């Protein structure tokens, strides 16, 4: 068991990542996994590790969280985030926050400095000012890519849910530290062209994340309304409580969500012994996992590329990147067929 710990797994969104953004997504989750795992290896807590990993993803404009968040119907940024500590079941969340560079850090402060689990909108902003979290100009959170997608989805007949799943998504991380404590963190800019004030699954305990030292930790990504209807994170841990592995529990919960509400999503999961999974029923999900000196990562179904966590020789890295690019190209060719098959299930 000790050889399995610690472990960190991150995700960067479920859907169909365009080829020109695929390597940005994969590089981003690899960087976040390395950084979070380094903290674990130095003896820091699972909570420290997941917040560090998600902070890096929020700062990366390739993802729908922090800088890079999608825009609501009025062209503004409203973000949600959640953290949960499996040791005590303590949790903190924020929803519909504006002008905060790292909502995941604010969510942790809600957990540590208030008696509440979630603060929203202006109340969250007042709390941020009270604890010294600076506001940033909203424009610094908006990328040209996000603005173009917002404008495109203002057109009649556009489908923001389909576009959201097709481009980039929520970010998250789960970890178990050397002492067997688990934690999760999830952060998002929400749904593209959403109504002002919309709150999705991310800040909701049991939906956008859950962590319990007795069972494990989960962070999801995908269509928030579908995730909320089945309380996806808690459902996965319920199946694990019945004795299923992280992978089997994830697959069963995702299949149930598709059967009941036709929801597409992905999850990263750890158990207290160091078992982990990255599973999804969408076409792709950028993910990375660090354990035992190895960095695993993937984007498409069945992918599990592996790198040593120490510096990789340039030739070997180039070869792996070429393999990944070829795999991504094959996935794009299969996209139409995969979508058709899901609709028929």
mmCIF file of C-alpha atoms in Angstrom:
data_model
loop_
_atom_site.group_PDB
_atom_site.id
_atom_site.type_symbol
_atom_site.label_atom_id
_atom_site.label_comp_id
_atom_site.label_asym_id
_atom_site.label_seq_id
_atom_site.Cartn_x
_atom_site.Cartn_y
_atom_site.Cartn_z
ATOM 1 C CA UNK A 1 0.000 0.000 0.000
ATOM 2 C CA UNK A 2 2.761 2.463 0.895
ATOM 3 C CA UNK A 3 4.234 2.071 -2.597
ATOM 4 C CA UNK A 4 0.903 3.215 -4.067
ATOM 5 C CA UNK A 5 0.902 6.514 -2.154
ATOM 6 C CA UNK A 6 0.793 9.370 -2.839
ATOM 7 C CA UNK A 7 -1.193 9.831 -6.053
ATOM 8 C CA UNK A 8 -2.742 12.782 -7.880
ATOM 9 C CA UNK A 9 -5.114 12.717 -10.868
ATOM 10 C CA UNK A 10 -6.333 15.779 -12.790
ATOM 11 C CA UNK A 11 -8.751 16.437 -15.644
ATOM 12 C CA UNK A 12 -9.145 19.328 -18.041
ATOM 13 C CA UNK A 13 -12.640 18.810 -19.438
ATOM 14 C CA UNK A 14 -14.749 16.216 -21.224
ATOM 15 C CA UNK A 15 -15.926 16.516 -24.829
ATOM 16 C CA UNK A 16 -14.236 16.648 -28.234
ATOM 17 C CA UNK A 17 -11.126 18.798 -28.169
ATOM 18 C CA UNK A 18 -10.235 20.352 -31.556
ATOM 19 C CA UNK A 19 -6.946 19.023 -32.919
ATOM 20 C CA UNK A 20 -5.244 22.409 -32.737
ATOM 21 C CA UNK A 21 -6.000 22.620 -28.993
ATOM 22 C CA UNK A 22 -5.458 18.961 -28.062
ATOM 23 C CA UNK A 23 -1.779 19.251 -27.166
ATOM 24 C CA UNK A 24 -2.425 22.460 -25.207
ATOM 25 C CA UNK A 25 -4.940 20.553 -23.103
ATOM 26 C CA UNK A 26 -2.685 17.534 -22.613
ATOM 27 C CA UNK A 27 0.341 19.671 -21.764
ATOM 28 C CA UNK A 28 -1.741 21.636 -19.268
ATOM 29 C CA UNK A 29 -2.953 18.606 -17.334
ATOM 30 C CA UNK A 30 0.550 17.090 -17.338
ATOM 31 C CA UNK A 31 1.988 20.296 -15.855
ATOM 32 C CA UNK A 32 -0.744 20.436 -13.196
ATOM 33 C CA UNK A 33 -0.236 16.781 -12.253
ATOM 34 C CA UNK A 34 3.523 17.256 -11.916
ATOM 35 C CA UNK A 35 3.101 20.320 -9.696
ATOM 36 C CA UNK A 36 0.498 18.776 -7.405
ATOM 37 C CA UNK A 37 2.434 15.529 -7.097
ATOM 38 C CA UNK A 38 5.608 17.419 -6.187
ATOM 39 C CA UNK A 39 3.791 18.862 -3.176
ATOM 40 C CA UNK A 40 2.621 15.398 -2.145
ATOM 41 C CA UNK A 41 6.150 14.031 -2.436
ATOM 42 C CA UNK A 42 7.395 16.829 -0.177
ATOM 43 C CA UNK A 43 4.933 15.783 2.521
ATOM 44 C CA UNK A 44 2.182 18.298 1.880
ATOM 45 C CA UNK A 45 -1.496 17.383 2.215
ATOM 46 C CA UNK A 46 -3.904 16.103 -0.413
ATOM 47 C CA UNK A 47 -5.799 19.397 -0.076
ATOM 48 C CA UNK A 48 -2.654 21.428 -0.787
ATOM 49 C CA UNK A 49 -1.980 19.294 -3.860
ATOM 50 C CA UNK A 50 -5.420 19.512 -5.459
ATOM 51 C CA UNK A 51 -5.656 23.269 -4.905
ATOM 52 C CA UNK A 52 -2.202 23.756 -6.451
ATOM 53 C CA UNK A 53 -3.072 21.621 -9.470
ATOM 54 C CA UNK A 54 -6.399 23.359 -10.082
ATOM 55 C CA UNK A 55 -4.849 26.801 -9.592
ATOM 56 C CA UNK A 56 -2.438 26.059 -12.444
ATOM 57 C CA UNK A 57 -5.340 24.949 -14.643
ATOM 58 C CA UNK A 58 -7.284 28.122 -13.775
ATOM 59 C CA UNK A 59 -4.256 30.173 -14.852
ATOM 60 C CA UNK A 60 -4.022 28.290 -18.158
ATOM 61 C CA UNK A 61 -6.202 29.911 -20.878
ATOM 62 C CA UNK A 62 -6.644 26.535 -22.602
ATOM 63 C CA UNK A 63 -9.295 25.555 -20.025
ATOM 64 C CA UNK A 64 -12.762 26.706 -19.010
ATOM 65 C CA UNK A 65 -11.830 27.941 -15.540
ATOM 66 C CA UNK A 66 -10.296 31.166 -14.279
ATOM 67 C CA UNK A 67 -8.548 32.795 -17.239
ATOM 68 C CA UNK A 68 -10.203 31.171 -20.253
ATOM 69 C CA UNK A 69 -13.676 30.808 -18.729
ATOM 70 C CA UNK A 70 -16.598 30.779 -21.122
ATOM 71 C CA UNK A 71 -18.919 33.776 -21.194
ATOM 72 C CA UNK A 72 -22.541 34.027 -20.085
ATOM 73 C CA UNK A 73 -25.362 35.364 -22.238
ATOM 74 C CA UNK A 74 -24.292 38.957 -21.572
ATOM 75 C CA UNK A 75 -20.628 38.347 -22.311
ATOM 76 C CA UNK A 76 -19.517 38.261 -18.673
ATOM 77 C CA UNK A 77 -17.539 35.731 -16.632
ATOM 78 C CA UNK A 78 -19.184 33.919 -13.698
ATOM 79 C CA UNK A 79 -17.189 31.091 -12.126
ATOM 80 C CA UNK A 80 -17.836 28.239 -9.689
ATOM 81 C CA UNK A 81 -15.419 26.181 -7.585
ATOM 82 C CA UNK A 82 -15.412 23.569 -4.820
ATOM 83 C CA UNK A 83 -12.953 21.858 -2.501
ATOM 84 C CA UNK A 84 -13.574 18.982 -0.073
ATOM 85 C CA UNK A 85 -11.358 17.383 2.567
ATOM 86 C CA UNK A 86 -11.955 13.661 2.997
ATOM 87 C CA UNK A 87 -10.419 13.587 6.466
ATOM 88 C CA UNK A 88 -13.129 15.756 8.076
ATOM 89 C CA UNK A 89 -15.736 16.091 5.277
ATOM 90 C CA UNK A 90 -15.107 19.840 5.435
ATOM 91 C CA UNK A 91 -16.005 21.604 2.212
ATOM 92 C CA UNK A 92 -15.991 25.073 0.732
ATOM 93 C CA UNK A 93 -17.468 26.419 -2.483
ATOM 94 C CA UNK A 94 -18.200 29.599 -4.384
ATOM 95 C CA UNK A 95 -20.649 30.160 -7.207
ATOM 96 C CA UNK A 96 -21.232 32.866 -9.827
ATOM 97 C CA UNK A 97 -18.137 34.783 -8.707
ATOM 98 C CA UNK A 98 -16.686 37.555 -10.832
ATOM 99 C CA UNK A 99 -13.241 39.151 -11.089
ATOM 100 C CA UNK A 100 -11.476 36.450 -9.048
ATOM 101 C CA UNK A 101 -8.394 34.967 -10.701
ATOM 102 C CA UNK A 102 -8.453 31.710 -8.722
ATOM 103 C CA UNK A 103 -11.910 30.712 -7.470
ATOM 104 C CA UNK A 104 -10.546 27.408 -6.117
ATOM 105 C CA UNK A 105 -8.412 29.312 -3.611
ATOM 106 C CA UNK A 106 -11.428 31.365 -2.557
ATOM 107 C CA UNK A 107 -13.420 28.138 -2.109
ATOM 108 C CA UNK A 108 -10.719 26.848 0.232
ATOM 109 C CA UNK A 109 -10.938 30.047 2.273
ATOM 110 C CA UNK A 110 -14.708 29.581 2.579
ATOM 111 C CA UNK A 111 -13.991 26.130 4.024
ATOM 112 C CA UNK A 112 -11.317 27.351 6.412
ATOM 113 C CA UNK A 113 -12.630 30.741 7.540
ATOM 114 C CA UNK A 114 -16.442 30.515 7.589
ATOM 115 C CA UNK A 115 -19.140 28.318 9.069
ATOM 116 C CA UNK A 116 -20.698 27.892 5.633
ATOM 117 C CA UNK A 117 -20.130 25.531 2.733
ATOM 118 C CA UNK A 118 -20.931 27.865 -0.161
ATOM 119 C CA UNK A 119 -20.981 31.606 -0.825
ATOM 120 C CA UNK A 120 -22.381 33.045 -4.018
ATOM 121 C CA UNK A 121 -22.147 36.091 -6.271
ATOM 122 C CA UNK A 122 -21.783 39.420 -4.445
ATOM 123 C CA UNK A 123 -21.668 37.721 -1.038
ATOM 124 C CA UNK A 124 -18.650 35.751 -2.182
ATOM 125 C CA UNK A 125 -17.067 38.952 -3.505
ATOM 126 C CA UNK A 126 -17.540 40.718 -0.163
ATOM 127 C CA UNK A 127 -15.975 37.754 1.613
ATOM 128 C CA UNK A 128 -13.039 37.798 -0.813
ATOM 129 C CA UNK A 129 -12.395 41.471 -0.082
ATOM 130 C CA UNK A 130 -12.674 40.836 3.666
ATOM 131 C CA UNK A 131 -9.974 38.141 3.597
ATOM 132 C CA UNK A 132 -7.678 40.079 1.280
ATOM 133 C CA UNK A 133 -8.261 38.269 -2.010
ATOM 134 C CA UNK A 134 -7.715 40.888 -4.738
ATOM 135 C CA UNK A 135 -10.134 41.424 -7.576
ATOM 136 C CA UNK A 136 -8.818 41.481 -11.128
ATOM 137 C CA UNK A 137 -10.223 43.276 -14.181
ATOM 138 C CA UNK A 138 -12.756 41.004 -15.863
ATOM 139 C CA UNK A 139 -11.011 41.497 -19.204
ATOM 140 C CA UNK A 140 -7.958 39.643 -17.878
ATOM 141 C CA UNK A 141 -10.091 36.509 -17.584
ATOM 142 C CA UNK A 142 -11.538 36.695 -21.110
ATOM 143 C CA UNK A 143 -9.632 35.186 -24.032
ATOM 144 C CA UNK A 144 -10.204 35.912 -27.716
ATOM 145 C CA UNK A 145 -11.191 32.257 -28.132
ATOM 146 C CA UNK A 146 -13.889 32.537 -25.453
ATOM 147 C CA UNK A 147 -15.264 35.744 -26.973
ATOM 148 C CA UNK A 148 -15.438 34.254 -30.471
ATOM 149 C CA UNK A 149 -17.315 31.209 -29.185
ATOM 150 C CA UNK A 150 -19.716 33.467 -27.274
ATOM 151 C CA UNK A 151 -20.460 35.493 -30.403
ATOM 152 C CA UNK A 152 -20.930 32.339 -32.482
ATOM 153 C CA UNK A 153 -23.440 30.948 -30.008
ATOM 154 C CA UNK A 154 -25.553 34.092 -29.999
ATOM 155 C CA UNK A 155 -26.856 32.992 -33.390
ATOM 156 C CA UNK A 156 -30.387 31.492 -33.555
ATOM 157 C CA UNK A 157 -30.380 27.707 -33.427
ATOM 158 C CA UNK A 158 -27.001 27.386 -31.718
ATOM 159 C CA UNK A 159 -26.589 24.679 -29.073
ATOM 160 C CA UNK A 160 -24.402 25.877 -26.156
ATOM 161 C CA UNK A 161 -24.444 22.441 -24.497
ATOM 162 C CA UNK A 162 -23.136 20.761 -27.655
ATOM 163 C CA UNK A 163 -20.537 23.479 -28.184
ATOM 164 C CA UNK A 164 -19.413 23.301 -24.550
ATOM 165 C CA UNK A 165 -18.900 19.544 -24.778
ATOM 166 C CA UNK A 166 -17.148 20.001 -28.093
ATOM 167 C CA UNK A 167 -14.395 22.379 -27.070
ATOM 168 C CA UNK A 168 -13.144 22.497 -23.481
ATOM 169 C CA UNK A 169 -14.462 22.061 -19.995
ATOM 170 C CA UNK A 170 -14.343 22.161 -16.250
ATOM 171 C CA UNK A 171 -11.040 21.356 -14.513
ATOM 172 C CA UNK A 172 -10.461 19.304 -11.398
ATOM 173 C CA UNK A 173 -8.133 17.181 -9.312
ATOM 174 C CA UNK A 174 -8.245 14.395 -6.744
ATOM 175 C CA UNK A 175 -5.428 13.196 -4.528
ATOM 176 C CA UNK A 176 -4.490 10.843 -1.717
ATOM 177 C CA UNK A 177 -1.470 11.854 0.333
ATOM 178 C CA UNK A 178 1.136 9.749 2.092
ATOM 179 C CA UNK A 179 -1.063 9.497 5.186
ATOM 180 C CA UNK A 180 -4.041 8.187 3.231
ATOM 181 C CA UNK A 181 -6.070 11.400 3.350
ATOM 182 C CA UNK A 182 -8.047 12.222 0.207
ATOM 183 C CA UNK A 183 -9.256 15.530 -1.233
ATOM 184 C CA UNK A 184 -10.890 16.934 -4.342
ATOM 185 C CA UNK A 185 -11.070 20.307 -6.076
ATOM 186 C CA UNK A 186 -13.123 21.381 -9.100
ATOM 187 C CA UNK A 187 -13.360 24.733 -10.906
ATOM 188 C CA UNK A 188 -15.292 25.996 -13.921
ATOM 189 C CA UNK A 189 -16.457 28.960 -15.916
ATOM 190 C CA UNK A 190 -19.752 27.131 -16.380
ATOM 191 C CA UNK A 191 -21.811 26.609 -19.498
ATOM 192 C CA UNK A 192 -21.234 28.645 -22.633
ATOM 193 C CA UNK A 193 -23.792 31.463 -23.066
ATOM 194 C CA UNK A 194 -25.543 30.458 -19.831
ATOM 195 C CA UNK A 195 -28.181 32.611 -18.203
ATOM 196 C CA UNK A 196 -26.812 35.151 -15.770
ATOM 197 C CA UNK A 197 -26.754 33.623 -12.289
ATOM 198 C CA UNK A 198 -26.781 30.020 -13.504
ATOM 199 C CA UNK A 199 -25.087 27.637 -11.071
ATOM 200 C CA UNK A 200 -24.072 24.202 -12.275
ATOM 201 C CA UNK A 201 -22.826 21.074 -10.558
ATOM 202 C CA UNK A 202 -19.340 22.279 -9.638
ATOM 203 C CA UNK A 203 -20.055 24.059 -6.306
ATOM 204 C CA UNK A 204 -22.598 21.451 -5.178
ATOM 205 C CA UNK A 205 -21.259 18.846 -2.717
ATOM 206 C CA UNK A 206 -21.861 15.338 -4.070
ATOM 207 C CA UNK A 207 -22.300 16.599 -7.620
ATOM 208 C CA UNK A 208 -19.228 18.639 -8.578
ATOM 209 C CA UNK A 209 -17.003 16.729 -6.198
ATOM 210 C CA UNK A 210 -16.891 14.612 -3.070
ATOM 211 C CA UNK A 211 -14.128 13.341 -0.780
ATOM 212 C CA UNK A 212 -14.341 10.875 2.094
ATOM 213 C CA UNK A 213 -11.353 9.101 3.637
ATOM 214 C CA UNK A 214 -13.492 5.993 4.076
ATOM 215 C CA UNK A 215 -14.192 5.726 0.337
ATOM 216 C CA UNK A 216 -12.218 8.035 -1.937
ATOM 217 C CA UNK A 217 -12.479 11.282 -3.875
ATOM 218 C CA UNK A 218 -14.125 12.270 -7.161
ATOM 219 C CA UNK A 219 -13.989 15.312 -9.456
ATOM 220 C CA UNK A 220 -16.246 15.364 -12.544
ATOM 221 C CA UNK A 221 -16.503 17.374 -15.752
ATOM 222 C CA UNK A 222 -19.262 17.531 -18.354
ATOM 223 C CA UNK A 223 -22.878 18.654 -18.621
ATOM 224 C CA UNK A 224 -23.571 20.103 -15.202
ATOM 225 C CA UNK A 225 -27.332 19.721 -15.202
ATOM 226 C CA UNK A 226 -27.035 16.011 -15.980
ATOM 227 C CA UNK A 227 -24.359 15.543 -13.301
ATOM 228 C CA UNK A 228 -26.604 17.242 -10.740
ATOM 229 C CA UNK A 229 -29.601 15.053 -11.550
ATOM 230 C CA UNK A 230 -27.741 11.879 -10.571
ATOM 231 C CA UNK A 231 -25.359 13.411 -7.965
ATOM 232 C CA UNK A 232 -22.576 11.796 -9.969
ATOM 233 C CA UNK A 233 -19.666 12.146 -7.537
ATOM 234 C CA UNK A 234 -21.516 10.664 -4.587
ATOM 235 C CA UNK A 235 -23.001 7.943 -6.805
ATOM 236 C CA UNK A 236 -19.519 6.769 -7.794
ATOM 237 C CA UNK A 237 -18.460 6.568 -4.145
ATOM 238 C CA UNK A 238 -21.665 4.675 -3.354
ATOM 239 C CA UNK A 239 -20.655 2.032 -5.879
ATOM 240 C CA UNK A 240 -17.140 1.975 -4.427
ATOM 241 C CA UNK A 241 -18.661 1.478 -0.974
ATOM 242 C CA UNK A 242 -20.268 -1.672 -2.384
ATOM 243 C CA UNK A 243 -16.802 -2.987 -3.274
ATOM 244 C CA UNK A 244 -16.304 -1.827 -6.866
ATOM 245 C CA UNK A 245 -12.980 -0.452 -8.062
ATOM 246 C CA UNK A 246 -12.642 3.223 -8.938
ATOM 247 C CA UNK A 247 -12.781 2.376 -12.664
ATOM 248 C CA UNK A 248 -15.777 0.030 -12.428
ATOM 249 C CA UNK A 249 -17.704 2.400 -10.174
ATOM 250 C CA UNK A 250 -17.044 5.283 -12.569
ATOM 251 C CA UNK A 251 -18.162 3.292 -15.609
ATOM 252 C CA UNK A 252 -21.340 2.143 -13.873
ATOM 253 C CA UNK A 253 -22.250 5.651 -12.736
ATOM 254 C CA UNK A 254 -21.568 7.181 -16.156
ATOM 255 C CA UNK A 255 -23.670 4.469 -17.814
ATOM 256 C CA UNK A 256 -26.508 5.158 -15.378
ATOM 257 C CA UNK A 257 -26.330 8.893 -16.084
ATOM 258 C CA UNK A 258 -26.482 8.266 -19.836
ATOM 259 C CA UNK A 259 -29.386 5.849 -19.458
ATOM 260 C CA UNK A 260 -31.433 8.156 -17.245
ATOM 261 C CA UNK A 261 -30.670 11.659 -18.554
ATOM 262 C CA UNK A 262 -28.448 11.173 -21.646
ATOM 263 C CA UNK A 263 -25.605 12.969 -19.898
ATOM 264 C CA UNK A 264 -22.026 13.116 -21.184
ATOM 265 C CA UNK A 265 -19.287 13.539 -18.610
ATOM 266 C CA UNK A 266 -15.930 12.387 -17.317
ATOM 267 C CA UNK A 267 -14.434 11.824 -13.876
ATOM 268 C CA UNK A 268 -11.146 11.375 -12.072
ATOM 269 C CA UNK A 269 -11.250 9.193 -8.957
ATOM 270 C CA UNK A 270 -8.885 7.964 -6.240
ATOM 271 C CA UNK A 271 -9.369 5.569 -3.347
ATOM 272 C CA UNK A 272 -7.503 5.781 0.005
ATOM 273 C CA UNK A 273 -5.170 2.931 -0.977
ATOM 274 C CA UNK A 274 -3.908 4.709 -4.089
ATOM 275 C CA UNK A 275 -6.116 3.112 -6.711
ATOM 276 C CA UNK A 276 -7.229 5.629 -9.325
ATOM 277 C CA UNK A 277 -9.263 6.020 -12.510
ATOM 278 C CA UNK A 278 -9.873 8.546 -15.297
ATOM 279 C CA UNK A 279 -13.077 7.570 -17.120
ATOM 280 C CA UNK A 280 -15.496 9.299 -19.476
ATOM 281 C CA UNK A 281 -18.436 8.604 -21.790
ATOM 282 C CA UNK A 282 -17.752 11.652 -23.967
ATOM 283 C CA UNK A 283 -15.440 11.282 -26.949
ATOM 284 C CA UNK A 284 -12.419 12.692 -25.121
ATOM 285 C CA UNK A 285 -11.197 13.965 -21.760
ATOM 286 C CA UNK A 286 -7.778 15.447 -21.081
ATOM 287 C CA UNK A 287 -6.360 13.829 -17.937
ATOM 288 C CA UNK A 288 -3.089 13.077 -16.197
ATOM 289 C CA UNK A 289 -2.098 11.017 -13.162
ATOM 290 C CA UNK A 290 1.119 10.949 -11.137
ATOM 291 C CA UNK A 291 2.102 7.938 -9.043
ATOM 292 C CA UNK A 292 5.247 5.927 -8.236
ATOM 293 C CA UNK A 293 7.499 8.238 -10.253
ATOM 294 C CA UNK A 294 5.377 7.818 -13.394
ATOM 295 C CA UNK A 295 3.186 10.340 -15.200
ATOM 296 C CA UNK A 296 0.217 8.804 -17.022
ATOM 297 C CA UNK A 297 -1.913 10.867 -19.387
ATOM 298 C CA UNK A 298 -4.446 10.571 -22.174
ATOM 299 C CA UNK A 299 -7.159 12.252 -24.191
ATOM 300 C CA UNK A 300 -9.060 9.593 -26.156
ATOM 301 C CA UNK A 301 -10.709 6.319 -25.194
ATOM 302 C CA UNK A 302 -8.196 3.685 -24.137
ATOM 303 C CA UNK A 303 -5.217 6.058 -24.115
ATOM 304 C CA UNK A 304 -2.662 5.728 -21.311
ATOM 305 C CA UNK A 305 0.667 7.259 -22.312
ATOM 306 C CA UNK A 306 3.391 7.084 -19.678
ATOM 307 C CA UNK A 307 6.382 9.313 -18.967
ATOM 308 C CA UNK A 308 8.869 9.254 -16.087
ATOM 309 C CA UNK A 309 8.342 12.196 -13.769
ATOM 310 C CA UNK A 310 12.005 13.154 -14.087
ATOM 311 C CA UNK A 311 13.249 14.920 -17.230
ATOM 312 C CA UNK A 312 12.405 13.010 -20.400
ATOM 313 C CA UNK A 313 14.975 12.726 -23.237
ATOM 314 C CA UNK A 314 13.994 14.949 -26.152
ATOM 315 C CA UNK A 315 13.844 12.094 -28.693
ATOM 316 C CA UNK A 316 11.576 9.991 -26.491
ATOM 317 C CA UNK A 317 9.306 12.957 -25.788
ATOM 318 C CA UNK A 318 9.011 13.713 -29.511
ATOM 319 C CA UNK A 319 8.148 10.095 -30.248
ATOM 320 C CA UNK A 320 5.398 10.099 -27.620
ATOM 321 C CA UNK A 321 3.997 13.363 -28.945
ATOM 322 C CA UNK A 322 3.886 11.889 -32.465
ATOM 323 C CA UNK A 323 2.007 8.852 -31.128
ATOM 324 C CA UNK A 324 -0.434 11.151 -29.375
ATOM 325 C CA UNK A 325 -0.997 13.292 -32.479
ATOM 326 C CA UNK A 326 -1.732 10.176 -34.552
ATOM 327 C CA UNK A 327 -4.174 8.945 -31.925
ATOM 328 C CA UNK A 328 -5.930 12.317 -31.847
ATOM 329 C CA UNK A 329 -6.267 12.290 -35.631
ATOM 330 C CA UNK A 330 -7.876 8.846 -35.506
ATOM 331 C CA UNK A 331 -10.309 10.032 -32.853
ATOM 332 C CA UNK A 332 -11.398 12.945 -35.019
ATOM 333 C CA UNK A 333 -12.195 10.542 -37.858
ATOM 334 C CA UNK A 334 -14.284 8.451 -35.461
ATOM 335 C CA UNK A 335 -16.149 11.435 -33.988
ATOM 336 C CA UNK A 336 -19.242 11.279 -36.182
ATOM 337 C CA UNK A 337 -19.645 7.529 -35.724
ATOM 338 C CA UNK A 338 -19.137 7.760 -31.958
ATOM 339 C CA UNK A 339 -21.729 10.501 -31.622
ATOM 340 C CA UNK A 340 -24.199 8.469 -33.678
ATOM 341 C CA UNK A 341 -23.638 5.400 -31.519
ATOM 342 C CA UNK A 342 -24.234 7.351 -28.300
ATOM 343 C CA UNK A 343 -27.489 8.719 -29.665
ATOM 344 C CA UNK A 344 -28.650 5.197 -30.463
ATOM 345 C CA UNK A 345 -27.903 3.813 -26.977
#
